[in-house]
């Protein structure tokens, strides 16, 4: 994922509200969200090139999502960052136990930000900052830098998100936040070590270029009772968007 917003225990109806765009090269093979054959409890998309997933949830209420940390001085290493999310969904380890294990393996992955947890607790770890901590109830933004880094697109999206949370919103209102194409003036661009042209191209929430862009848009609504609504819009090879949705109840007794 490249732009993520989430509200954790910050809404009267939902314990977790998640919005995220996955930006990727358009020729990178991926599968849209589905229950995995290898573990039917996992609901997630799948990266067919390097493996793993960018965002996923299980029938027991485990959830994980990851973003790359953009830094031109680092390159992806042997292990796919998509496995960071998949392996948490596959394991019974507590969020803290899992992140402590990943911390020991941090040099085996390219730079990343990882959130793992359940409806009851969320934890964050970045191998760039190398700190594990639990997240307090609140509204957060995450892109290709540290949690809540005040990039233009993240500040703008978070403001829209906060406004929507104060309304009787529908799912389309959340997807509209993910469709924002507004870019900042050059003086407000981050400096992540890529070219100015690349910084401009990557500076909006929704990205669309001939070779690279937003390929998946995800909205997840999870209530304290365990009810989950999972909505995903995916872009096909003909540049057409399609919606996939799932509505199910998690067995929170398995947490």
CSV table of C-alpha atoms in Angstrom, one decimal:
chain,number,residue,atom,x,y,z
A,1,UNK,CA,0.0,0.0,0.0
A,2,UNK,CA,1.2,3.5,-0.7
A,3,UNK,CA,-1.4,5.7,1.0
A,4,UNK,CA,-3.3,4.5,4.1
A,5,UNK,CA,-5.7,6.1,6.5
A,6,UNK,CA,-7.2,4.3,9.5
A,7,UNK,CA,-9.3,5.1,12.5
A,8,UNK,CA,-8.7,2.8,15.4
A,9,UNK,CA,-11.4,2.9,18.1
A,10,UNK,CA,-12.2,6.4,17.1
A,11,UNK,CA,-15.7,6.0,15.8
A,12,UNK,CA,-18.9,5.0,17.7
A,13,UNK,CA,-19.9,2.3,15.3
A,14,UNK,CA,-16.6,0.8,14.0
A,15,UNK,CA,-13.5,-0.3,15.9
A,16,UNK,CA,-11.5,0.0,12.7
A,17,UNK,CA,-12.0,2.0,9.6
A,18,UNK,CA,-9.3,1.4,7.0
A,19,UNK,CA,-8.8,3.1,3.6
A,20,UNK,CA,-5.8,2.3,1.4
A,21,UNK,CA,-4.5,2.7,-2.1
A,22,UNK,CA,-2.0,0.2,-3.5
A,23,UNK,CA,0.2,1.9,-6.1
A,24,UNK,CA,2.3,-0.4,-8.3
A,25,UNK,CA,3.7,-1.0,-11.8
A,26,UNK,CA,0.7,-1.8,-14.0
A,27,UNK,CA,2.3,-4.9,-15.5
A,28,UNK,CA,2.9,-6.5,-12.0
A,29,UNK,CA,0.7,-9.5,-11.7
A,30,UNK,CA,-1.6,-9.6,-8.7
A,31,UNK,CA,-4.9,-11.2,-7.7
A,32,UNK,CA,-7.8,-9.2,-6.3
A,33,UNK,CA,-9.0,-9.8,-2.8
A,34,UNK,CA,-10.2,-13.4,-2.1
A,35,UNK,CA,-10.1,-16.1,0.6
A,36,UNK,CA,-6.9,-17.9,0.1
A,37,UNK,CA,-6.8,-21.6,-0.8
A,38,UNK,CA,-3.6,-22.1,1.3
A,39,UNK,CA,-5.4,-20.7,4.4
A,40,UNK,CA,-9.2,-20.2,3.9
A,41,UNK,CA,-9.3,-17.9,6.9
A,42,UNK,CA,-7.2,-15.2,5.1
A,43,UNK,CA,-9.0,-12.6,3.0
A,44,UNK,CA,-6.5,-10.5,1.0
A,45,UNK,CA,-5.2,-9.7,-2.4
A,46,UNK,CA,-2.1,-11.5,-3.6
A,47,UNK,CA,1.2,-10.4,-5.2
A,48,UNK,CA,2.0,-13.0,-7.8
A,49,UNK,CA,5.4,-11.5,-8.6
A,50,UNK,CA,7.1,-11.6,-5.2
A,51,UNK,CA,4.5,-13.2,-3.0
A,52,UNK,CA,2.5,-12.1,0.0
A,53,UNK,CA,0.0,-9.3,0.3
A,54,UNK,CA,-0.3,-5.6,1.0
A,55,UNK,CA,-3.4,-5.7,3.2
A,56,UNK,CA,-5.3,-8.6,4.7
A,57,UNK,CA,-7.7,-9.8,7.5
A,58,UNK,CA,-8.6,-13.2,8.8
A,59,UNK,CA,-11.9,-14.7,10.0
A,60,UNK,CA,-10.5,-14.5,13.5
A,61,UNK,CA,-10.1,-10.8,13.3
A,62,UNK,CA,-6.3,-10.5,12.7
A,63,UNK,CA,-5.3,-7.7,10.4
A,64,UNK,CA,-2.1,-6.5,8.9
A,65,UNK,CA,-1.0,-3.9,6.3
A,66,UNK,CA,2.4,-2.7,5.0
A,67,UNK,CA,3.9,0.2,3.0
A,68,UNK,CA,7.3,0.6,1.5
A,69,UNK,CA,9.5,3.3,3.1
A,70,UNK,CA,10.7,5.3,0.1
A,71,UNK,CA,14.4,5.9,0.3
A,72,UNK,CA,16.6,5.8,-2.8
A,73,UNK,CA,19.6,4.7,-0.7
A,74,UNK,CA,18.0,1.4,-0.1
A,75,UNK,CA,16.8,-1.4,-2.4
A,76,UNK,CA,14.6,-4.3,-1.9
A,77,UNK,CA,16.4,-7.3,-0.5
A,78,UNK,CA,15.8,-11.0,-0.8
A,79,UNK,CA,12.5,-11.3,1.1
A,80,UNK,CA,9.3,-9.7,-0.2
A,81,UNK,CA,7.7,-7.2,2.2
A,82,UNK,CA,4.4,-8.8,1.3
A,83,UNK,CA,5.3,-11.7,3.4
A,84,UNK,CA,5.4,-9.5,6.5
A,85,UNK,CA,1.6,-9.2,6.3
A,86,UNK,CA,0.9,-12.7,5.2
A,87,UNK,CA,3.0,-14.4,7.9
A,88,UNK,CA,1.2,-12.4,10.6
A,89,UNK,CA,-2.1,-13.5,9.3
A,90,UNK,CA,-0.9,-17.1,9.1
A,91,UNK,CA,0.5,-17.2,12.7
A,92,UNK,CA,-1.1,-17.4,16.2
A,93,UNK,CA,1.6,-15.1,17.7
A,94,UNK,CA,0.5,-12.0,19.5
A,95,UNK,CA,1.2,-8.7,17.6
A,96,UNK,CA,4.1,-7.9,19.9
A,97,UNK,CA,5.6,-11.4,19.7
A,98,UNK,CA,5.4,-11.2,15.9
A,99,UNK,CA,7.0,-7.8,15.6
A,100,UNK,CA,9.8,-8.7,18.0
A,101,UNK,CA,10.6,-11.6,15.7
A,102,UNK,CA,10.5,-9.3,12.6
A,103,UNK,CA,12.7,-6.8,14.4
A,104,UNK,CA,15.5,-9.5,14.5
A,105,UNK,CA,15.0,-10.0,10.8
A,106,UNK,CA,14.8,-6.4,9.8
A,107,UNK,CA,17.8,-6.4,7.6
A,108,UNK,CA,16.4,-9.1,5.4
A,109,UNK,CA,13.8,-6.7,4.0
A,110,UNK,CA,13.8,-3.4,2.1
A,111,UNK,CA,12.6,-0.4,4.1
A,112,UNK,CA,9.0,-0.9,5.4
A,113,UNK,CA,6.2,0.3,7.7
A,114,UNK,CA,4.1,-2.5,9.2
A,115,UNK,CA,0.9,-2.5,11.2
A,116,UNK,CA,-0.4,-5.7,12.7
A,117,UNK,CA,-3.1,-6.5,15.3
A,118,UNK,CA,-6.7,-7.3,16.0
A,119,UNK,CA,-9.9,-5.4,16.7
A,120,UNK,CA,-8.6,-5.0,20.3
A,121,UNK,CA,-5.0,-3.8,19.6
A,122,UNK,CA,-2.8,-2.5,16.8
A,123,UNK,CA,1.0,-2.3,16.8
A,124,UNK,CA,3.4,-0.5,14.5
A,125,UNK,CA,7.0,-1.3,13.5
A,126,UNK,CA,9.3,0.3,10.8
A,127,UNK,CA,12.7,-1.2,10.2
A,128,UNK,CA,13.9,2.4,9.4
A,129,UNK,CA,13.1,3.7,12.8
A,130,UNK,CA,13.5,0.3,14.5
A,131,UNK,CA,10.9,0.9,17.2
A,132,UNK,CA,7.9,-1.2,18.1
A,133,UNK,CA,5.0,0.4,19.8
A,134,UNK,CA,1.2,0.0,20.3
A,135,UNK,CA,-1.2,2.4,18.8
A,136,UNK,CA,-3.5,4.4,21.0
A,137,UNK,CA,-7.1,5.0,19.8
A,138,UNK,CA,-7.0,7.7,17.1
A,139,UNK,CA,-6.9,8.5,13.4
A,140,UNK,CA,-3.7,7.8,11.6
A,141,UNK,CA,-2.1,8.3,8.1
A,142,UNK,CA,0.6,6.3,6.6
A,143,UNK,CA,2.4,6.5,3.2
A,144,UNK,CA,6.0,5.9,2.2
A,145,UNK,CA,7.6,7.5,5.2
A,146,UNK,CA,7.1,7.2,8.9
A,147,UNK,CA,3.7,7.0,10.5
A,148,UNK,CA,1.9,10.4,10.3
A,149,UNK,CA,4.7,12.1,8.4
A,150,UNK,CA,3.1,15.4,7.3
A,151,UNK,CA,3.4,15.0,3.5
A,152,UNK,CA,0.9,17.1,1.5
A,153,UNK,CA,-1.2,14.2,0.3
A,154,UNK,CA,-1.3,12.6,3.7
A,155,UNK,CA,-2.3,15.8,5.5
A,156,UNK,CA,-5.0,16.5,2.8
A,157,UNK,CA,-6.4,13.0,2.9
A,158,UNK,CA,-6.4,12.9,6.7
A,159,UNK,CA,-8.4,16.1,6.9
A,160,UNK,CA,-11.0,14.7,4.4
A,161,UNK,CA,-11.1,11.5,6.4
A,162,UNK,CA,-11.7,13.3,9.7
A,163,UNK,CA,-14.5,15.4,8.2
A,164,UNK,CA,-16.2,12.2,6.8
A,165,UNK,CA,-15.9,10.4,10.1
A,166,UNK,CA,-18.1,13.2,11.6
A,167,UNK,CA,-20.9,12.4,9.2
A,168,UNK,CA,-23.3,9.6,8.5
A,169,UNK,CA,-21.0,8.4,5.8
A,170,UNK,CA,-21.4,5.7,3.2
A,171,UNK,CA,-18.7,3.6,1.6
A,172,UNK,CA,-18.6,5.8,-1.5
A,173,UNK,CA,-17.6,8.8,0.7
A,174,UNK,CA,-14.5,6.9,1.8
A,175,UNK,CA,-13.6,5.8,-1.8
A,176,UNK,CA,-13.7,9.5,-2.9
A,177,UNK,CA,-10.9,10.2,-0.5
A,178,UNK,CA,-8.8,7.6,-2.3
A,179,UNK,CA,-9.6,9.2,-5.7
A,180,UNK,CA,-7.9,12.6,-4.9
A,181,UNK,CA,-5.5,13.6,-7.7
A,182,UNK,CA,-4.4,17.0,-6.3
A,183,UNK,CA,-0.7,17.5,-6.2
A,184,UNK,CA,1.2,20.1,-4.1
A,185,UNK,CA,3.5,22.9,-5.4
A,186,UNK,CA,7.1,21.9,-5.7
A,187,UNK,CA,8.1,23.6,-2.5
A,188,UNK,CA,5.8,21.2,-0.5
A,189,UNK,CA,7.2,18.0,-2.1
A,190,UNK,CA,9.2,15.6,0.1
A,191,UNK,CA,12.8,14.8,-0.7
A,192,UNK,CA,13.1,11.0,-0.7
A,193,UNK,CA,16.0,10.7,-3.0
A,194,UNK,CA,14.1,10.3,-6.3
A,195,UNK,CA,14.0,12.8,-9.1
A,196,UNK,CA,11.8,15.9,-9.0
A,197,UNK,CA,9.6,14.4,-11.7
A,198,UNK,CA,9.1,11.3,-9.7
A,199,UNK,CA,8.3,13.2,-6.5
A,200,UNK,CA,5.6,15.1,-8.5
A,201,UNK,CA,4.2,11.9,-9.9
A,202,UNK,CA,4.0,10.3,-6.5
A,203,UNK,CA,2.7,13.3,-4.6
A,204,UNK,CA,-1.1,12.7,-5.0
A,205,UNK,CA,-3.3,10.1,-3.2
A,206,UNK,CA,-4.4,8.7,-6.5
A,207,UNK,CA,-1.7,8.1,-9.1
A,208,UNK,CA,-2.2,7.4,-12.8
A,209,UNK,CA,0.6,7.2,-15.3
A,210,UNK,CA,1.0,4.9,-18.3
A,211,UNK,CA,3.2,2.5,-16.5
A,212,UNK,CA,2.6,3.1,-12.8
A,213,UNK,CA,-0.4,4.0,-10.7
A,214,UNK,CA,-3.1,3.1,-8.2
A,215,UNK,CA,-4.1,-0.5,-8.9
A,216,UNK,CA,-6.2,-1.3,-5.9
A,217,UNK,CA,-8.4,0.8,-3.6
A,218,UNK,CA,-9.5,-0.8,-0.3
A,219,UNK,CA,-12.1,0.1,2.4
A,220,UNK,CA,-12.5,-2.1,5.5
A,221,UNK,CA,-15.1,-1.5,8.2
A,222,UNK,CA,-14.9,-3.6,11.3
A,223,UNK,CA,-17.3,-3.4,14.3
A,224,UNK,CA,-16.6,-4.4,17.9
A,225,UNK,CA,-19.0,-7.3,17.4
A,226,UNK,CA,-16.7,-8.8,14.8
A,227,UNK,CA,-18.8,-7.8,11.7
A,228,UNK,CA,-16.5,-7.0,8.8
A,229,UNK,CA,-17.3,-5.2,5.5
A,230,UNK,CA,-14.4,-5.5,3.0
A,231,UNK,CA,-14.6,-3.5,-0.3
A,232,UNK,CA,-12.0,-3.5,-3.0
A,233,UNK,CA,-11.8,-1.7,-6.3
A,234,UNK,CA,-9.3,-3.2,-8.7
A,235,UNK,CA,-8.0,-2.0,-12.1
A,236,UNK,CA,-7.8,-4.5,-14.9
A,237,UNK,CA,-5.6,-4.6,-18.0
A,238,UNK,CA,-8.1,-2.6,-20.0
A,239,UNK,CA,-8.1,0.2,-17.4
A,240,UNK,CA,-11.6,-0.7,-16.1
A,241,UNK,CA,-12.4,-0.7,-12.4
A,242,UNK,CA,-14.4,-3.4,-10.8
A,243,UNK,CA,-15.7,-3.8,-7.2
A,244,UNK,CA,-15.3,-6.9,-5.0
A,245,UNK,CA,-17.0,-7.0,-1.6
A,246,UNK,CA,-17.2,-9.4,1.3
A,247,UNK,CA,-19.4,-9.2,4.5
A,248,UNK,CA,-18.8,-11.7,7.3
A,249,UNK,CA,-18.5,-12.0,11.0
A,250,UNK,CA,-15.2,-12.8,12.7
A,251,UNK,CA,-14.9,-15.3,15.5
A,252,UNK,CA,-13.3,-13.0,18.0
A,253,UNK,CA,-13.1,-15.9,20.6
A,254,UNK,CA,-10.2,-17.2,18.5
A,255,UNK,CA,-8.1,-14.1,19.2
